[in-house]
Amino acid sequence: MKVGTCTPYYRLHVALSLGAGRHSSRDAIALLMWFHRKAGVDAVSHVRALVRTEAAAAQLVAEARAVLLHGADAESTTTLLSCACGEDENDDARNRVRRFFLASCGTADAPRRGVAEVLGGVGELVFDDRLHAILRRWYEDGTDGGGVLPRELAAPYCSRRCVGTAKVQEDGRSLFITFSKGFPLTRVEVEEFFTENWGSDCVAKVMMQKTPPGEPPTYGRIVFRRAATAAAVLAGRPLVKLMVNGRHLWARKYVPRTPPPQQH
């Protein structure tokens, strides 16, 4: 996908963020992009006509978050999303399309994984603020179509992806995880859960609390290969509760400890 092709998605991202915040609007658009790829319905093209106020933007983003949290169980809260997918004014048709949209989503794991794939793929171009600022200046300079394309815009997508992934430090790709007291999880269980739900190659490593022999860990840290995967797991929330093999796992953004000031 060329940068110019990404511009409509980016403009919509900016418009939705006015009513709902940038991270949440990004996830909503990524969900629609995933649905387009999965079901062949270009929902993004319909959103402009449906979302004309900040309140409508907030509603659409809230519906997307409900789908990412609950999957098909979000049936009663997806009015705008269903309209974006081509609903008819007729109630029967609306119900059919809503069922079609949610059935395509399946469990919450499927759309969350789909959003992670979009954000870790073409989303690196679509939601790159710096790249779009360069593109905007290029257009404003009047060189569209005639001037030399800036190196950042001409660079192949695949090379940008490789370089960009390498530059993201581990802290920005990590989640801090905790377990219920008395119900610990092993490193293998944690890794298998995330790879099954967010992609077989999504995990870089899992680190667990070091404890005395016989004492189970109560916390750990998971490092993903892409920051987008960590963001997709959280789905815009500061803390998420996940069920792993019948036991609870809580995950939040990893924040490294600040070293104590040195004594002089």
Coordinates of C-alpha atoms in Angstrom, one line a residue, residues 18-145:
L18 CA -11.6 14.5 18.2
G19 CA -14.5 12.7 19.9
A20 CA -12.8 9.6 21.3
G21 CA -9.0 9.8 21.6
R22 CA -6.3 8.8 19.2
H23 CA -5.6 5.2 20.4
S24 CA -9.3 4.3 20.6
S25 CA -10.0 5.8 17.2
R26 CA -7.0 4.0 15.7
D27 CA -8.3 0.6 17.0
A28 CA -11.8 1.3 15.6
I29 CA -10.5 2.0 12.1
A30 CA -8.2 -1.0 12.3
L31 CA -11.3 -3.1 13.2
L32 CA -13.1 -1.8 10.1
M33 CA -10.0 -2.4 7.9
W34 CA -9.8 -6.0 9.3
F35 CA -13.5 -6.5 8.6
H36 CA -13.1 -5.3 5.0
R37 CA -10.3 -7.8 4.5
K38 CA -12.3 -10.6 6.2
A39 CA -15.8 -10.0 4.8
G40 CA -15.2 -7.8 1.7
V41 CA -17.3 -5.0 3.1
D42 CA -15.7 -1.5 2.8
A43 CA -17.2 -0.1 6.0
V44 CA -14.6 2.7 6.2
S45 CA -16.0 4.4 3.1
H46 CA -19.4 4.7 4.8
V47 CA -18.3 6.1 8.1
R48 CA -17.8 9.7 6.8
A49 CA -21.5 9.9 6.0
L50 CA -22.5 8.4 9.4
V51 CA -20.1 10.2 11.7
R52 CA -20.6 14.0 11.5
T53 CA -20.4 15.0 15.2
E54 CA -18.0 14.3 18.0
A55 CA -20.8 12.4 19.8
A56 CA -21.2 10.1 16.8
A57 CA -17.4 9.6 16.7
A58 CA -17.4 8.7 20.4
Q59 CA -20.3 6.3 19.8
L60 CA -18.6 4.5 16.9
V61 CA -15.4 4.1 18.9
A62 CA -17.3 2.8 21.9
E63 CA -19.1 0.2 19.7
A64 CA -15.7 -0.9 18.3
R65 CA -14.3 -1.3 21.8
A66 CA -17.4 -3.4 22.8
V67 CA -16.7 -5.7 19.9
L68 CA -13.0 -6.0 20.9
L69 CA -14.1 -6.8 24.4
H70 CA -17.1 -9.1 23.8
G71 CA -17.1 -10.2 20.1
A72 CA -20.5 -11.4 19.0
D73 CA -21.9 -10.8 22.5
A74 CA -21.8 -7.0 21.8
E75 CA -24.9 -7.4 19.6
S76 CA -27.0 -4.7 21.2
T77 CA -24.3 -2.1 21.0
T78 CA -23.2 -2.0 17.4
T79 CA -25.8 0.2 15.6
L80 CA -23.3 2.5 13.9
L81 CA -20.9 -0.2 13.1
S82 CA -23.6 -2.3 11.5
C83 CA -24.8 0.8 9.5
A84 CA -21.2 1.3 8.3
C85 CA -21.3 -2.3 7.1
G86 CA -24.2 -1.5 4.8
E87 CA -27.4 -1.9 6.8
D88 CA -30.7 -1.1 5.1
E89 CA -33.3 1.1 6.8
N90 CA -35.6 -2.0 7.1
D91 CA -35.4 -3.6 10.5
D92 CA -35.2 -7.1 9.2
A93 CA -32.3 -6.2 6.9
R94 CA -30.6 -4.3 9.7
N95 CA -30.8 -7.4 12.0
R96 CA -29.5 -9.6 9.2
V97 CA -26.5 -7.3 8.6
R98 CA -25.8 -6.9 12.3
R99 CA -25.8 -10.7 12.7
F100 CA -23.5 -10.9 9.6
F101 CA -21.1 -8.4 11.1
L102 CA -21.0 -9.9 14.5
A103 CA -20.9 -13.5 13.2
S104 CA -17.8 -12.5 11.2
C105 CA -16.2 -11.2 14.3
G106 CA -16.9 -14.4 16.3
T107 CA -15.3 -14.4 19.7
A108 CA -13.5 -11.3 21.0
D109 CA -10.2 -13.0 20.3
A110 CA -10.8 -12.9 16.5
P111 CA -11.2 -9.1 16.1
R112 CA -8.5 -8.4 18.7
R113 CA -6.1 -10.6 16.8
G114 CA -7.3 -9.0 13.5
V115 CA -6.7 -5.5 14.9
A116 CA -3.2 -6.5 16.0
E117 CA -2.4 -7.8 12.5
V118 CA -3.6 -4.6 10.9
L119 CA -1.6 -2.4 13.4
G120 CA 1.5 -4.5 13.0
G121 CA 1.2 -4.5 9.2
V122 CA -0.2 -1.7 7.0
G123 CA -1.2 0.2 10.1
E124 CA 2.4 1.2 10.6
L125 CA 1.9 3.4 7.5
V126 CA -1.8 4.4 8.0
F127 CA -1.3 5.7 11.6
D128 CA 2.2 7.2 11.3
D129 CA 1.8 10.9 12.2
R130 CA 5.3 11.8 11.1
L131 CA 4.9 10.2 7.7
H132 CA 1.6 12.1 7.1
A133 CA 3.2 15.4 8.2
I134 CA 5.9 14.9 5.5
L135 CA 3.2 14.0 3.0
R136 CA 1.2 17.1 3.9
R137 CA 4.2 19.4 3.5
W138 CA 5.0 17.8 0.1
Y139 CA 1.4 18.5 -1.1
E140 CA 1.5 22.1 0.3
D141 CA 4.8 22.8 -1.6
G142 CA 2.9 22.1 -4.8
T143 CA 5.2 19.3 -5.9
D144 CA 2.4 16.7 -6.0
G145 CA 3.0 14.7 -9.2

